[in-house]
Amino acid sequence: MRPAFALALAAAPALAGCQQQMADQPHYEPLEASSQFADGASARIPVSGTVARNAELAPVPDAIPQPVTMALLNRGRERFDIFCSPCHGRTGDGHGMIVQRGFPAPPTYHQEALRRAPDRHFYDVITNGYGAMYSYAARVPPADRWAIVAYIRALQLSRRAAAADLPEPLRTKLNAEATQ
């Protein structure tokens, strides 16, 4: 056997061991104690002003930031039926299927305090949760939150709309159905 080959063959286990030592660097497990820092913790508190990677940095408007169209209302109804109606009911009265199974009833959207609440209130509740309601920020994107807010406003309006507020063709149709 050649001497160079024999030397390489003998050094191979030593080199492999060196590589493994480099892969297994000393490190701390999450929340493990550490003598390196004065507070004894290995986990560090983020610097003041640190922003999460997925944080929404644009300011949130106080009102629905786009025109309320049928497409927006249809999207809002679809999202409302998926995420909100199990507790709030399909009409926003607070008697959804979960409530019928014993969960505490949320407030009705048709009470005066919520009819007067700004659009931003509903957006913030969807985003952050409120009371027994948990946050939907991870489940409902901001555009869909605004669509849900628009649909909630349509539900609120539907309970208080007067026939005189309807366009003439709809009033005629309503009157014809009422006389039948």
Coordinates of C-alpha atoms in Angstrom, one line a residue:
M1 CA 0.0 0.0 0.0
R2 CA 1.3 3.4 -0.8
P3 CA 2.3 5.6 2.1
A4 CA 0.2 8.6 1.0
F5 CA -2.9 6.4 0.7
A6 CA -2.3 4.8 4.1
L7 CA -1.9 8.2 5.7
A8 CA -5.1 9.4 4.1
L9 CA -6.9 6.3 5.2
A10 CA -5.6 6.7 8.8
A11 CA -6.6 10.4 8.9
A12 CA -10.2 9.9 7.6
P13 CA -11.7 9.0 11.0
A14 CA -10.1 12.0 12.6
L15 CA -11.4 14.3 9.9
A16 CA -14.9 12.9 10.2
G17 CA -14.8 13.4 13.9
C18 CA -13.8 17.1 13.4
Q19 CA -16.7 17.6 11.1
Q20 CA -19.2 16.2 13.6
Q21 CA -17.8 18.4 16.3
M22 CA -18.4 21.5 14.1
A23 CA -22.0 20.4 13.5
D24 CA -22.7 19.9 17.3
Q25 CA -22.0 23.4 18.5
P26 CA -22.9 24.2 22.1
H27 CA -26.3 25.9 22.3
Y28 CA -29.1 26.6 24.7
E29 CA -32.6 25.0 24.5
P30 CA -35.5 27.5 24.7
L31 CA -35.9 29.0 28.1
E32 CA -32.9 27.1 29.5
A33 CA -31.0 28.8 32.3
S34 CA -27.7 30.6 31.4
S35 CA -24.9 32.0 33.4
Q36 CA -23.8 34.1 30.5
F37 CA -26.4 36.9 31.2
A38 CA -27.1 38.7 34.4
D39 CA -30.8 37.7 34.5
G40 CA -29.9 34.0 34.2
A41 CA -32.0 33.4 31.1
S42 CA -30.8 32.3 27.8
A43 CA -33.8 33.7 25.9
R44 CA -33.4 37.4 25.2
I45 CA -36.3 40.0 25.3
P46 CA -36.7 41.7 21.9
V47 CA -35.4 45.2 21.7
S48 CA -38.1 47.9 22.2
G49 CA -39.7 48.7 18.9
T50 CA -39.1 45.3 17.3
V51 CA -41.7 44.5 14.6
A52 CA -42.8 41.0 13.9
R53 CA -42.0 39.7 10.4
N54 CA -45.7 39.4 9.4
A55 CA -46.9 42.6 11.1
E56 CA -49.1 44.9 9.0
L57 CA -47.3 48.2 9.0
A58 CA -49.9 50.3 7.1
P59 CA -52.2 52.3 9.4
V60 CA -55.7 50.8 9.7
P61 CA -58.4 53.2 8.5
D62 CA -61.4 54.1 10.7
A63 CA -64.0 53.3 7.9
I64 CA -64.3 50.7 5.1
P65 CA -61.4 51.7 2.8
Q66 CA -63.1 50.8 -0.5
P67 CA -66.4 51.4 -2.2
V68 CA -69.2 49.1 -0.9
T69 CA -70.2 47.2 -4.0
M70 CA -72.3 44.0 -4.4
A71 CA -69.1 42.1 -5.0
L72 CA -67.7 43.3 -1.7
L73 CA -71.0 42.5 0.1
N74 CA -71.1 39.0 -1.5
R75 CA -67.6 38.3 -0.4
G76 CA -68.4 39.7 3.1
R77 CA -71.5 37.4 3.3
E78 CA -69.4 34.4 2.2
R79 CA -66.8 35.1 4.9
F80 CA -69.4 36.0 7.5
D81 CA -71.2 32.7 6.9
I82 CA -67.9 30.8 7.3
F83 CA -66.3 32.5 10.3
C84 CA -69.0 34.5 12.1
S85 CA -72.4 32.8 11.7
P86 CA -71.6 29.8 13.9
C87 CA -71.8 32.1 16.9
H88 CA -73.5 35.3 15.6
G89 CA -76.1 33.5 13.5
R90 CA -76.8 34.2 9.8
T91 CA -78.7 37.3 10.6
G92 CA -76.3 38.7 13.2
D93 CA -78.8 38.2 16.1
G94 CA -76.3 36.2 18.3
H95 CA -78.2 32.9 18.0
G96 CA -75.8 30.8 15.9
M97 CA -75.5 27.0 16.0
I98 CA -72.7 27.1 18.7
V99 CA -75.0 29.1 21.0
Q100 CA -77.8 26.6 20.4
R101 CA -75.4 24.0 21.7
G102 CA -74.8 25.8 25.0
F103 CA -72.0 28.3 24.3
P104 CA -72.6 31.9 25.7
A105 CA -74.4 34.1 23.2
P106 CA -72.5 37.0 21.7
P107 CA -74.2 40.4 21.5
T108 CA -76.6 41.0 18.6
Y109 CA -75.3 43.3 15.9
H110 CA -78.7 45.0 16.0
Q111 CA -78.4 46.6 19.4
E112 CA -78.1 50.4 19.4
A113 CA -74.5 50.4 20.8
L114 CA -73.2 48.3 17.9
R115 CA -75.2 50.1 15.3
R116 CA -73.5 53.3 16.4
A117 CA -70.0 51.7 16.7
P118 CA -67.5 52.8 14.1
D119 CA -66.5 50.4 11.3
R120 CA -63.0 50.1 12.9
H121 CA -64.6 48.6 16.0
F122 CA -65.7 45.5 14.1
Y123 CA -62.4 45.3 12.2
D124 CA -60.5 45.4 15.5
V125 CA -62.7 42.8 17.1
I126 CA -62.2 40.4 14.1
T127 CA -58.4 41.1 14.3
N128 CA -57.8 40.9 18.0
G129 CA -60.8 39.1 19.4
Y130 CA -63.0 40.4 22.3
G131 CA -64.4 38.6 25.3
A132 CA -64.9 34.9 24.5
M133 CA -64.2 35.5 20.8
Y134 CA -60.6 34.8 19.9
S135 CA -58.6 36.6 17.2
Y136 CA -59.2 35.8 13.6
A137 CA -56.1 37.7 12.4
A138 CA -54.4 34.5 11.2
R139 CA -57.6 33.1 9.5
V140 CA -59.2 36.2 7.9
P141 CA -57.0 38.5 5.8
P142 CA -57.5 42.3 6.2
A143 CA -59.5 42.7 2.9
D144 CA -61.9 40.0 4.0
R145 CA -62.2 41.6 7.4
W146 CA -63.4 44.8 5.7
A147 CA -65.8 42.8 3.5
I148 CA -67.3 41.2 6.7
V149 CA -67.6 44.7 8.2
A150 CA -69.5 45.9 5.1
Y151 CA -71.8 42.9 5.4
I152 CA -72.4 43.5 9.1
R153 CA -73.5 47.0 8.2
A154 CA -75.9 45.6 5.5
L155 CA -77.4 43.3 8.2
Q156 CA -77.8 46.2 10.5
L157 CA -79.4 48.3 7.8
S158 CA -81.8 45.4 6.8
R159 CA -83.5 45.5 10.2
R160 CA -84.2 49.2 10.2
A161 CA -84.8 49.9 6.5
A162 CA -88.1 51.6 5.8
A163 CA -90.1 50.9 2.6
A164 CA -89.8 54.6 1.7
D165 CA -86.0 54.1 1.5
L166 CA -86.3 51.6 -1.3
P167 CA -86.0 52.5 -5.0
E168 CA -89.4 52.7 -6.7
P169 CA -89.2 49.3 -8.6
L170 CA -88.5 47.5 -5.3
R171 CA -91.3 49.3 -3.5
T172 CA -93.7 48.3 -6.2
K173 CA -92.6 44.7 -6.0
L174 CA -92.9 44.8 -2.1
N175 CA -96.4 46.3 -2.3
A176 CA -97.4 43.6 -4.9
E177 CA -96.2 40.8 -2.7
A178 CA -97.9 42.3 0.4
T179 CA -101.3 42.3 -1.3
Q180 CA -101.1 38.7 -2.4

